[in-house]
Amino acid sequence: MSLTARRLKPLLDRVLVEKIVAPTRTAAGILLPVTTTKLNSGVVIATGTGAWTQDGGLTPVSVKEGDKVLLPEFGGTQIVLGDKEFSLYHNDDLLGIHEE
Amino acid sequence: MSLTARRLKPLLDRVLVEKIVAPTRTAAGILLPVTTTKLNSGVVIATGTGAWTQDGGLTPVSVKEGDKVLLPEFGGTQIVLGDKEFSLYHNDDLLGIHEE
Amino acid sequence: MSLTARRLKPLLDRVLVEKIVAPTRTAAGILLPVTTTKLNSGVVIATGTGAWTQDGGLTPVSVKEGDKVLLPEFGGTQIVLGDKEFSLYHNDDLLGIHEE
Amino acid sequence: MSLTARRLKPLLDRVLVEKIVAPTRTAAGILLPVTTTKLNSGVVIATGTGAWTQDGGLTPVSVKEGDKVLLPEFGGTQIVLGDKEFSLYHNDDLLGIHEE
Amino acid sequence: MSLTARRLKPLLDRVLVEKIVAPTRTAAGILLPVTTTKLNSGVVIATGTGAWTQDGGLTPVSVKEGDKVLLPEFGGTQIVLGDKEFSLYHNDDLLGIHEE
Amino acid sequence: MSLTARRLKPLLDRVLVEKIVAPTRTAAGILLPVTTTKLNSGVVIATGTGAWTQDGGLTPVSVKEGDKVLLPEFGGTQIVLGDKEFSLYHNDDLLGIHEE
Amino acid sequence: MSLTARRLKPLLDRVLVEKIVAPTRTAAGILLPVTTTKLNSGVVIATGTGAWTQDGGLTPVSVKEGDKVLLPEFGGTQIVLGDKEFSLYHNDDLLGIHEE
């Protein structure tokens, strides 16, 4: 988890996510087959405070820092913060939370 | 029903569905004719808590875990969880519940 | 009216309709001319409980089981339940009720 | 005015209209010139109870049975009821009422 | 101002307007140059009672009979009433009132 | 500022603006270079009373007569009033106010 | 920070931003490699008071003068004020705040 990313406060209903990259070789350096589960998942790094409603209220964001989330195949905004790549999603675009 | 899928909590008004695949051969191995009813149905594995309204309320999801639902011909997001394929639908896209 | 169809509970503002097919020959087997009124009508088999409003209320469905309804020329979702064909319409798409 | 049409109850904000056809020959059989006013008007045969608002209220229909209305050049749903042709309009699509 | 037009009651937020045609020759019959101000203006002949809001209220029409209004270059519905041409505009489409 | 324009009362959320044309030669007749700041600005001549909300309230216009406003590059309705050209903008389309 | 820009008051939910340009050579004149982080960021110079809701309330702007914000790759309105280039964004289009 990048300290730099932690210092970006997403606005409104946006969620900052660091994608989980499936390892392609083991710690010992052995190449893993490509057929390994290619999960489109990420870890929530930071969230906005939510979108404003027409009543002056806030629709809360559905996830919190540290949640492991299932991401849509397309969409999200790719950004680079401190040499690492992150993604910003609107809360509505996140599909689900992987519970453990 | 997959334990892994059970551990995905869909967000907002999303519903996680496992499609029902019509058997193509009997338990004894006899091939069934293709004309067997090709139902586009599924079983609800998990649901979100509902979509937020502009009033700060939640529009509830219309189905619950275990419901057998009629699915639209197109749409839904295909996802793979623990080697099995599932679909995520917005609550509004589900057509009906097969009551028994 | 199909028992199987009766056992499908449409969701939200959907209405399950069985289309009325104009008879093409009489009970005695005499072929009727094609010019017989080709009504695009159906019988309501089951209805949803209505669509949710932003206030947490339900907009009621305008028709009830047994109503004979005038259908739009296009639209509706064709589904097969127990070897018979039915259609699902959103309540808003139904044009009128044939009163008797 | 057709009895059959009278027996169709339009749903929601729909209005059933019978178009006024300009006579092309007099009662005595004399052909009238084509330049006679080609009014796109009709008589209201039946109306729905109105469209639902997000508050659970009904937006009333602006016309009543017997009103002579000015119709838009395009739009409306043509339907045949008991050998006569009628049109269904959404209340919003009617342009005005010819007062007498 | 046409009596026939006066007898058309526009529905909802519609405004019946008679366009002002710039005179092309003087009362004495002298042809005026084409460069005369080509105002796209009109006189309000009749108005609807306003559009319904989601609260069951009426958004009032901004103009009244006799107001001289500035019209948009395009849009409006051309209609013929008693041999004269008029236009129907939605209240929102009128640009301004020429005050005197 | 044109008296004629002052006599146009914009409707709803419209704002009547007279664009500021950068002088191309000095009072003494000396031609100025084209590179002079080409501000897309204008002076507010008159405003509407605001747009109606669904609650029967008025969303006020953000500018007042005499304000010097920054205009969008495209949009606005060009009109001619008393030989001078003006523009009508919806309040939402104005970018900012030049404070002095 | 430009004094001229400070004197532009953005309207409604608009935010005036001065983009941060990555230095391409050091103070001593040494050219920096192009691969230096190309941040799409800016400093907030001024903000509007917020957008009006249908309730007559104001949805506040999420940033304040001096905030260092992450900007979307596309969008925003480029404007020139006093020989310097600035950008106007709608509050919703700003991605996040760089906290320090």
XYZ file of C-alpha atoms in Angstrom:
700
model
C 0.000 0.000 0.000
C 1.504 3.282 -1.084
C 1.873 6.137 1.360
C 1.463 8.604 -1.475
C -1.849 7.089 -2.469
C -3.014 7.184 1.095
C -2.519 10.913 0.915
C -5.022 11.319 -1.929
C -8.509 12.012 -0.563
C -11.021 10.990 -3.246
C -13.868 13.464 -3.726
C -17.602 12.787 -3.327
C -18.498 9.139 -4.106
C -15.121 8.137 -5.512
C -13.118 5.185 -4.210
C -9.347 4.821 -4.650
C -8.425 1.203 -5.376
C -5.130 -0.604 -5.793
C -5.641 -3.546 -8.147
C -4.515 -6.985 -7.019
C -2.119 -8.425 -9.551
C -2.039 -12.208 -9.673
C 1.575 -13.360 -9.117
C 3.089 -14.764 -12.295
C 6.013 -16.485 -10.588
C 6.467 -17.859 -7.091
C 8.749 -16.353 -4.465
C 11.328 -18.935 -5.544
C 11.100 -17.641 -9.094
C 9.101 -20.465 -10.650
C 6.805 -19.259 -13.465
C 3.107 -19.885 -12.718
C 0.789 -20.989 -15.542
C -1.306 -18.231 -17.084
C -4.496 -20.154 -16.290
C -4.237 -19.108 -12.644
C -7.404 -17.317 -11.571
C -7.280 -13.843 -13.097
C -9.313 -11.997 -10.471
C -10.347 -8.436 -11.294
C -10.125 -7.369 -7.691
C -8.539 -4.630 -5.647
C -8.015 -3.218 -2.208
C -9.717 0.013 -1.151
C -7.046 2.593 -0.215
C -9.277 5.592 0.471
C -12.855 6.739 -0.099
C -14.716 9.984 -0.564
C -17.397 11.125 1.875
C -20.252 10.283 -0.491
C -22.403 12.015 -3.081
C -24.811 14.807 -2.155
C -28.526 14.167 -2.455
C -31.120 16.770 -3.470
C -32.055 16.978 0.236
C -28.652 18.156 1.358
C -27.807 14.725 2.717
C -24.910 12.455 1.792
C -25.328 9.022 0.201
C -22.642 7.071 2.027
C -19.930 5.129 0.240
C -20.531 1.340 0.529
C -16.936 0.303 1.172
C -14.169 1.242 3.589
C -10.390 1.319 3.594
C -8.943 -2.182 3.419
C -12.020 -3.817 1.829
C -11.192 -6.254 -0.944
C -13.573 -5.394 -3.762
C -14.680 -6.999 -7.019
C -14.133 -4.538 -9.860
C -16.006 -4.136 -13.138
C -14.170 -5.323 -16.270
C -14.180 -1.861 -17.777
C -14.270 1.657 -16.391
C -12.499 3.402 -13.566
C -9.910 6.138 -13.975
C -6.278 5.020 -14.040
C -3.963 7.347 -12.142
C -0.280 7.260 -11.203
C 0.694 8.345 -7.698
C 4.313 8.028 -6.603
C 5.307 5.533 -9.352
C 2.429 3.166 -8.605
C -0.769 2.761 -10.567
C -4.156 3.127 -8.879
C -7.738 3.331 -10.029
C -10.577 5.610 -9.048
C -14.097 4.193 -9.236
C -17.451 5.708 -8.483
C -18.973 3.801 -5.572
C -21.842 2.606 -7.814
C -19.406 0.875 -10.150
C -17.950 -1.480 -7.544
C -19.579 -4.910 -7.848
C -19.111 -6.498 -4.442
C -16.956 -7.089 -1.381
C -14.954 -10.293 -0.946
C -15.692 -11.297 2.640
C -13.280 -13.480 4.504
C -23.758 -23.669 -4.296
C -20.204 -22.419 -4.053
C -18.779 -21.398 -0.702
C -16.550 -18.890 -2.451
C -19.528 -17.194 -4.084
C -21.325 -17.079 -0.790
C -18.442 -15.018 0.454
C -19.025 -12.274 -2.134
C -21.328 -9.585 -0.762
C -22.904 -7.776 -3.744
C -23.028 -3.985 -3.374
C -26.134 -1.768 -3.425
C -28.958 -3.276 -5.541
C -26.919 -6.087 -7.076
C -27.937 -9.739 -6.893
C -25.492 -12.645 -7.277
C -27.076 -15.467 -9.252
C -25.935 -18.959 -10.168
C -27.537 -19.921 -13.475
C -29.421 -23.202 -13.666
C -27.970 -25.337 -16.434
C -30.415 -27.800 -17.948
C -28.889 -31.298 -17.687
C -27.829 -32.604 -21.096
C -27.526 -36.214 -20.043
C -29.208 -38.194 -17.278
C -27.440 -39.501 -14.183
C -27.139 -42.796 -16.023
C -25.340 -41.045 -18.860
C -28.115 -41.029 -21.428
C -28.016 -37.964 -23.671
C -31.143 -35.809 -23.396
C -32.607 -34.202 -26.525
C -31.707 -30.565 -27.029
C -35.393 -29.617 -27.132
C -35.603 -29.934 -23.332
C -36.893 -26.706 -21.819
C -34.041 -24.214 -21.960
C -34.973 -22.135 -18.916
C -33.059 -18.897 -18.416
C -33.273 -19.188 -14.673
C -30.986 -19.051 -11.692
C -30.714 -19.314 -7.946
C -30.013 -16.231 -5.830
C -26.750 -16.752 -3.896
C -26.460 -13.342 -2.232
C -27.953 -9.860 -2.488
C -26.895 -6.304 -1.782
C -28.695 -4.164 0.776
C -30.463 -2.070 -1.845
C -29.987 1.201 -3.702
C -30.022 4.559 -1.898
C -32.873 6.942 -2.580
C -32.588 10.749 -2.661
C -34.213 10.728 0.804
C -31.461 8.742 2.434
C -33.580 5.604 2.437
C -32.871 2.235 0.873
C -34.966 0.707 -1.903
C -34.998 -2.932 -0.810
C -33.916 -5.771 -3.078
C -36.952 -7.806 -4.248
C -35.409 -11.271 -3.883
C -33.630 -13.240 -1.165
C -31.023 -15.962 -0.988
C -32.335 -19.220 -2.382
C -35.042 -17.664 -4.594
C -35.274 -19.211 -8.039
C -35.467 -16.274 -10.439
C -36.326 -15.765 -14.092
C -33.446 -13.937 -15.790
C -33.460 -11.583 -18.762
C -32.084 -12.978 -22.017
C -29.295 -10.422 -22.134
C -27.422 -8.418 -19.540
C -25.898 -9.225 -16.207
C -22.178 -9.295 -15.450
C -20.457 -12.670 -15.776
C -17.890 -13.303 -13.044
C -15.743 -16.284 -12.039
C -15.414 -17.095 -8.344
C -13.505 -20.209 -7.313
C -13.683 -21.913 -10.744
C -17.441 -21.473 -11.055
C -19.278 -18.941 -13.153
C -21.835 -16.595 -11.600
C -23.781 -13.574 -12.748
C -24.472 -10.248 -11.108
C -27.744 -8.534 -11.953
C -29.221 -5.263 -10.835
C -32.420 -6.008 -8.919
C -34.483 -4.162 -11.559
C -33.302 -6.548 -14.263
C -34.675 -9.709 -12.660
C -37.993 -10.639 -14.298
C -39.760 -12.772 -11.714
C -39.618 -15.405 -8.990
C -40.537 -19.024 -9.697
C -42.774 -19.932 -6.773
C -43.192 -23.523 -5.767
C -54.478 -20.383 -18.101
C -51.302 -22.235 -17.289
C -50.630 -23.373 -13.763
C -46.913 -23.010 -14.364
C -47.318 -19.377 -15.369
C -49.448 -18.735 -12.331
C -46.464 -19.809 -10.309
C -44.253 -17.045 -11.719
C -44.434 -13.941 -9.537
C -43.409 -10.949 -11.693
C -41.075 -8.513 -9.940
C -41.673 -4.806 -9.297
C -43.957 -3.226 -11.937
C -43.995 -6.193 -14.318
C -47.197 -7.829 -15.544
C -47.369 -11.399 -16.880
C -49.747 -11.607 -19.832
C -51.034 -14.480 -21.936
C -51.796 -13.180 -25.422
C -55.223 -13.867 -26.883
C -54.878 -15.670 -30.191
C -57.770 -15.076 -32.553
C -59.243 -18.475 -33.517
C -58.471 -19.353 -37.135
C -61.066 -22.050 -37.407
C -64.345 -22.652 -35.580
C -64.966 -25.430 -33.075
C -66.516 -27.374 -35.957
C -63.278 -26.990 -37.921
C -64.399 -24.381 -40.402
C -61.568 -22.031 -41.417
C -62.224 -18.398 -40.503
C -61.192 -15.604 -42.891
C -57.944 -13.873 -42.028
C -59.722 -10.525 -41.904
C -61.174 -11.407 -38.505
C -60.262 -8.719 -35.972
C -56.602 -9.230 -35.116
C -56.715 -7.894 -31.572
C -53.377 -7.374 -29.855
C -54.825 -8.231 -26.497
C -54.079 -10.506 -23.598
C -55.177 -11.695 -20.206
C -53.277 -10.696 -17.072
C -51.984 -13.857 -15.328
C -50.007 -12.267 -12.508
C -48.616 -8.879 -11.515
C -45.722 -7.522 -9.496
C -46.276 -5.417 -6.391
C -45.283 -2.183 -8.131
C -42.204 -0.018 -8.618
C -40.527 1.753 -5.703
C -40.661 5.531 -5.562
C -37.900 7.766 -4.212
C -40.057 8.174 -1.062
C -39.996 4.522 -0.168
C -43.541 4.059 -1.422
C -44.842 1.733 -4.108
C -46.457 2.912 -7.335
C -49.258 0.366 -7.687
C -49.749 -1.748 -10.790
C -52.819 -0.573 -12.764
C -54.201 -4.002 -13.657
C -55.120 -7.175 -11.783
C -55.235 -10.885 -12.520
C -57.896 -11.705 -15.084
C -58.022 -8.229 -16.669
C -58.184 -8.280 -20.450
C -55.631 -5.713 -21.586
C -54.769 -3.931 -24.822
C -51.081 -4.489 -25.596
C -48.621 -2.297 -27.473
C -47.652 -3.478 -30.963
C -43.995 -3.859 -29.984
C -42.175 -4.529 -26.765
C -42.683 -6.911 -23.907
C -40.439 -9.847 -23.079
C -41.429 -13.188 -24.554
C -40.925 -16.101 -22.144
C -41.761 -19.810 -22.241
C -43.181 -21.393 -19.098
C -44.294 -25.039 -19.220
C -44.520 -25.230 -23.045
C -46.687 -22.114 -23.318
C -45.598 -18.665 -24.397
C -46.237 -15.641 -22.207
C -45.192 -12.027 -22.221
C -43.925 -9.750 -19.502
C -44.739 -6.051 -19.790
C -43.891 -3.120 -17.602
C -47.131 -1.681 -16.237
C -46.515 1.596 -18.092
C -46.486 -0.202 -21.429
C -50.020 -1.585 -21.174
C -52.411 0.622 -23.174
C -55.823 -0.028 -21.642
C -58.303 -2.449 -20.104
C -61.135 -3.929 -22.147
C -64.135 -3.528 -19.870
C -67.145 -5.753 -20.285
C -69.025 7.319 -31.037
C -68.358 3.618 -30.838
C -69.713 1.600 -27.960
C -66.772 -0.767 -28.214
C -64.301 2.084 -27.815
C -66.229 3.380 -24.863
C -65.511 0.050 -23.246
C -61.734 0.512 -23.441
C -60.423 2.142 -20.269
C -57.083 3.806 -21.109
C -54.383 3.263 -18.481
C -52.495 5.947 -16.532
C -52.198 9.218 -18.501
C -53.502 7.879 -21.811
C -56.407 9.437 -23.693
C -58.515 7.585 -26.265
C -59.388 9.844 -29.184
C -61.553 9.417 -32.260
C -60.165 11.585 -35.037
C -62.496 13.978 -36.795
C -62.495 13.309 -40.499
C -63.369 16.315 -42.621
C -66.338 15.392 -44.814
C -65.318 15.059 -48.461
C -68.841 15.247 -49.821
C -72.035 16.812 -48.523
C -75.048 14.874 -47.271
C -76.526 15.391 -50.725
C -73.460 13.731 -52.262
C -71.733 16.813 -53.637
C -67.938 16.525 -53.571
C -66.272 19.173 -51.392
C -63.002 20.780 -52.510
C -59.884 19.346 -50.925
C -58.923 22.792 -49.646
C -61.495 22.490 -46.858
C -59.840 22.997 -43.473
C -57.882 19.837 -42.731
C -58.107 19.989 -38.953
C -56.019 17.478 -37.036
C -58.579 17.239 -34.306
C -60.462 14.579 -32.442
C -63.029 13.864 -29.786
C -62.015 12.400 -26.428
C -63.761 9.049 -25.947
C -62.200 7.971 -22.644
C -59.287 8.909 -20.402
C -57.027 7.204 -17.904
C -56.928 8.266 -14.261
C -53.552 9.997 -14.613
C -49.872 9.248 -14.138
C -48.426 8.494 -10.716
C -46.021 10.991 -9.185
C -43.039 10.096 -6.992
C -45.163 11.231 -4.010
C -47.855 8.642 -4.544
C -50.187 11.239 -6.020
C -51.839 11.293 -9.429
C -51.185 13.956 -12.047
C -54.688 14.448 -13.437
C -55.501 14.155 -17.123
C -56.210 17.607 -18.640
C -59.178 16.607 -20.804
C -62.493 14.834 -20.305
C -64.837 12.696 -22.374
C -66.413 14.702 -25.169
C -63.700 17.382 -25.336
C -62.709 18.315 -28.877
C -58.913 18.351 -28.855
C -56.161 19.589 -31.149
C -53.809 16.706 -31.938
C -50.096 16.737 -32.747
C -49.185 16.030 -36.374
C -47.241 12.895 -35.459
C -47.420 10.396 -32.648
C -50.222 8.600 -30.917
C -50.912 4.876 -31.135
C -53.383 3.790 -33.782
C -55.701 1.014 -32.617
C -58.725 -0.737 -34.116
C -61.707 -1.413 -31.863
C -64.861 -2.915 -33.346
C -63.986 -2.020 -36.985
C -63.300 1.623 -36.172
C -59.933 3.291 -35.874
C -58.997 5.219 -32.735
C -55.842 6.782 -31.356
C -54.283 6.707 -27.929
C -52.277 9.743 -26.859
C -50.393 10.511 -23.697
C -52.052 13.503 -22.044
C -48.874 15.574 -22.508
C -49.055 15.144 -26.269
C -52.453 16.800 -26.700
C -52.004 20.409 -27.823
C -55.198 22.153 -26.788
C -58.978 22.070 -26.381
C -61.294 23.659 -28.947
C -63.724 25.616 -26.813
C -67.121 26.491 -28.155
C -56.355 38.672 -33.338
C -58.467 35.757 -34.469
C -61.597 34.835 -32.614
C -61.130 31.208 -33.621
C -57.679 31.116 -32.078
C -59.001 32.692 -28.932
C -61.237 29.658 -28.665
C -58.307 27.240 -28.514
C -57.298 26.621 -24.913
C -53.659 25.432 -24.929
C -52.990 22.507 -22.579
C -50.499 22.408 -19.694
C -47.505 24.726 -20.278
C -48.285 25.559 -23.890
C -48.640 29.116 -25.183
C -50.544 30.039 -28.347
C -48.729 32.774 -30.245
C -49.568 34.786 -33.349
C -46.320 35.765 -35.048
C -45.755 39.413 -35.897
C -45.094 39.785 -39.587
C -43.024 42.787 -40.490
C -44.986 44.868 -43.020
C -43.440 44.672 -46.474
C -45.254 47.669 -47.855
C -46.706 50.770 -46.229
C -50.414 51.484 -45.902
C -50.039 53.643 -48.996
C -48.652 50.628 -50.884
C -44.990 51.616 -50.981
C -42.661 48.609 -50.840
C -40.394 48.607 -47.779
C -36.785 47.429 -48.095
C -36.118 43.853 -46.963
C -33.532 45.098 -44.468
C -36.300 46.243 -42.122
C -35.848 44.653 -38.693
C -36.913 41.025 -39.042
C -38.109 40.510 -35.484
C -38.969 36.938 -34.532
C -41.669 38.071 -32.195
C -45.303 37.317 -31.542
C -48.328 38.170 -29.463
C -49.636 35.735 -26.865
C -53.214 34.766 -27.740
C -53.872 32.207 -25.010
C -51.944 30.149 -22.460
C -52.317 26.830 -20.683
C -52.629 26.619 -16.909
C -49.069 25.342 -16.440
C -47.224 22.053 -16.122
C -47.776 19.749 -13.153
C -44.936 19.244 -10.713
C -44.178 15.988 -8.890
C -45.774 17.593 -5.794
C -49.163 18.034 -7.369
C -48.565 21.748 -7.856
C -48.611 23.759 -11.069
C -45.588 25.567 -12.480
C -47.213 28.776 -13.738
C -46.849 30.004 -17.291
C -44.558 33.066 -17.445
C -46.582 35.078 -19.944
C -50.180 36.272 -20.286
C -52.570 37.082 -23.108
C -51.436 40.150 -25.017
C -47.754 39.909 -24.056
C -45.392 40.568 -26.945
C -42.803 37.800 -26.757
C -39.419 37.099 -28.303
C -39.520 33.683 -29.992
C -36.747 31.167 -30.582
C -35.520 30.857 -34.166
C -36.575 27.213 -34.408
C -39.222 25.120 -32.733
C -42.845 25.629 -31.925
C -45.744 23.812 -33.541
C -47.358 25.528 -36.520
C -51.135 25.201 -36.569
C -53.914 26.626 -38.750
C -57.057 27.875 -37.043
C -59.769 29.571 -39.097
C -57.469 30.314 -42.102
C -54.795 31.950 -39.957
C -51.489 30.473 -38.912
C -50.510 30.329 -35.251
C -47.737 28.713 -33.258
C -47.769 26.742 -30.039
C -44.687 26.973 -27.824
C -43.844 25.376 -24.529
C -43.465 28.149 -21.955
C -39.776 27.227 -21.468
C -39.056 27.932 -25.130
C -40.115 31.582 -25.052
C -37.050 33.829 -24.725
C -38.354 37.057 -23.258
C -41.093 39.682 -23.072
C -40.821 42.973 -24.947
C -41.809 45.541 -22.347
C -43.131 48.885 -23.413
C -26.116 49.902 -23.213
C -29.165 49.851 -25.451
C -32.466 51.171 -24.216
C -34.262 48.730 -26.479
C -32.431 45.813 -24.929
C -33.215 47.074 -21.477
C -36.843 46.721 -22.456
C -36.527 42.990 -23.084
C -37.342 41.035 -19.933
C -35.678 37.598 -20.253
C -37.891 34.700 -19.139
C -37.130 32.174 -16.386
C -33.370 31.582 -15.937
C -32.260 33.507 -19.008
C -29.726 36.337 -18.888
C -29.439 39.038 -21.553
C -25.805 39.894 -22.206
C -24.089 42.478 -24.369
C -20.706 41.120 -25.441
C -17.644 43.222 -24.840
C -15.828 43.779 -28.103
C -12.121 44.390 -27.725
C -11.295 47.710 -29.386
C -9.315 47.204 -32.596
C -8.112 50.779 -32.868
C -7.547 53.500 -30.296
C -9.656 56.604 -29.899
C -7.019 58.408 -31.987
C -7.526 55.849 -34.765
C -4.359 53.823 -34.297
C -4.834 50.139 -35.159
C -4.215 47.811 -32.210
C -2.460 44.478 -32.769
C -4.725 41.445 -33.003
C -2.910 39.780 -30.112
C -4.728 42.034 -27.632
C -6.539 39.919 -25.041
C -9.585 38.488 -26.778
C -11.841 38.220 -23.728
C -15.090 36.347 -24.208
C -16.878 38.535 -21.743
C -20.042 40.565 -21.564
C -22.146 42.863 -19.462
C -25.453 41.673 -18.008
C -28.265 43.887 -19.344
C -31.252 42.107 -17.798
C -32.096 38.806 -16.118
C -35.094 36.558 -15.728
C -36.589 35.808 -12.319
C -35.170 32.269 -12.217
C -36.219 28.733 -13.059
C -39.046 27.000 -11.206
C -38.197 24.047 -8.997
C -40.407 20.998 -8.478
C -41.341 22.504 -5.080
C -42.885 25.637 -6.519
C -39.832 27.688 -5.576
C -37.545 29.716 -7.800
C -33.853 28.969 -8.292
C -32.419 32.497 -8.334
C -30.285 33.811 -11.164
C -26.627 34.131 -10.064
C -25.896 37.476 -11.716
C -27.448 40.949 -11.744
C -27.668 43.851 -14.151
C -24.266 45.432 -14.725
C -22.226 42.358 -13.773
C -19.300 41.686 -16.098
C -19.469 37.973 -16.845
C -17.177 35.387 -18.411
C -19.026 33.653 -21.245
C -18.662 30.132 -22.603
C -16.950 29.818 -25.987
C -20.028 28.307 -27.614
C -23.740 28.544 -26.969
C -26.086 31.358 -26.181
C -28.791 32.677 -28.484
C -27.842 35.614 -30.673
C -30.613 38.203 -31.008
C -30.870 41.626 -32.607
C -32.683 44.367 -30.705
C -32.769 47.887 -32.099
C -29.813 47.364 -34.492
C -27.534 45.964 -31.794
C -26.610 42.366 -31.226
C -27.149 40.730 -27.837
C -26.951 37.220 -26.481
C -29.259 35.261 -24.230
C -27.685 32.646 -21.964
C -29.168 30.266 -19.471
C -27.833 31.196 -16.037
C -26.088 27.782 -15.767
C -24.020 28.527 -18.862
C -22.322 31.639 -17.475
C -18.834 30.755 -16.210
C -17.997 33.460 -13.697
C -18.153 37.099 -12.659
C -15.185 39.451 -13.166
C -14.922 41.224 -9.845
C -13.275 44.598 -9.638
C -1.065 32.734 -8.407
C -2.517 35.452 -10.608
C -4.260 38.428 -9.084
C -6.447 38.696 -12.157
C -7.608 35.108 -11.748
C -8.326 35.727 -8.117
C -10.724 38.372 -9.266
C -12.834 35.888 -11.244
C -15.649 34.520 -9.087
C -16.719 31.177 -10.598
C -20.496 30.682 -10.743
C -22.509 27.893 -9.098
C -20.483 24.655 -8.735
C -17.516 25.763 -10.826
C -13.931 25.696 -9.552
C -11.124 27.824 -11.013
C -7.882 25.855 -11.148
C -4.334 26.753 -12.114
C -2.631 23.636 -13.482
C 0.700 22.608 -12.017
C 3.265 22.364 -14.770
C 6.087 19.933 -14.056
C 9.383 21.819 -14.383
C 11.287 20.723 -17.490
C 14.610 22.193 -16.441
C 16.098 22.931 -13.041
C 16.687 26.403 -11.645
C 20.253 26.071 -12.881
C 18.973 25.431 -16.390
C 19.614 21.694 -16.579
C 17.043 19.878 -18.725
C 15.026 17.268 -16.749
C 14.163 13.939 -18.415
C 10.635 13.704 -19.819
C 9.915 10.671 -17.653
C 9.486 12.898 -14.592
C 6.088 12.338 -13.026
C 3.558 14.053 -15.281
C 0.962 14.896 -12.628
C -2.390 16.179 -13.880
C -2.857 18.351 -10.849
C -3.681 21.918 -10.050
C -4.222 24.477 -7.337
C -7.702 25.801 -6.572
C -7.752 29.586 -7.102
C -11.429 30.279 -6.463
C -14.713 28.402 -6.159
C -18.380 29.061 -6.770
C -20.923 28.906 -3.959
C -22.359 25.580 -5.106
C -25.189 24.265 -7.251
C -28.830 24.804 -6.315
C -30.896 21.783 -5.333
C -34.591 21.352 -6.090
C -35.245 22.232 -2.409
C -33.751 25.681 -2.649
C -30.592 24.541 -0.883
C -27.003 24.683 -2.082
C -24.842 21.614 -2.649
C -21.500 22.846 -1.320
C -18.321 22.752 -3.359
C -15.936 20.036 -2.064
C -12.707 22.017 -2.317
C -11.429 25.380 -1.115
C -8.909 27.953 -2.273
C -5.364 26.622 -2.073
C -6.319 22.918 -2.260
C -4.084 20.880 -4.532
C -6.459 18.775 -6.615
C -6.166 15.783 -8.937
C -7.728 16.668 -12.291
C -9.427 14.437 -14.852
C -7.456 13.739 -18.032
C -10.080 15.385 -20.226
C -12.645 18.106 -19.692
C -12.598 21.470 -18.012
C -12.866 24.805 -19.774
C -9.587 26.495 -20.673
C -9.644 30.247 -20.137
C -7.038 33.015 -20.357
C -7.013 35.683 -17.635
C -4.286 38.307 -17.640
C -1.905 36.352 -19.927
C -2.100 33.170 -17.841
C -4.063 30.043 -18.607
C -6.539 28.641 -16.113
C -9.170 25.932 -16.146
C -12.722 25.863 -14.895
C -14.079 22.513 -13.701
C -17.429 21.528 -12.325
C -16.942 20.370 -8.736
C -18.111 16.841 -9.681
C -15.288 16.490 -12.188
C -12.460 16.942 -9.683
C -11.055 13.539 -8.694
C -9.428 14.096 -5.322
C -7.406 16.315 -3.008
C -3.665 15.757 -2.483
C -3.294 15.957 1.286
C 0.019 16.874 2.783
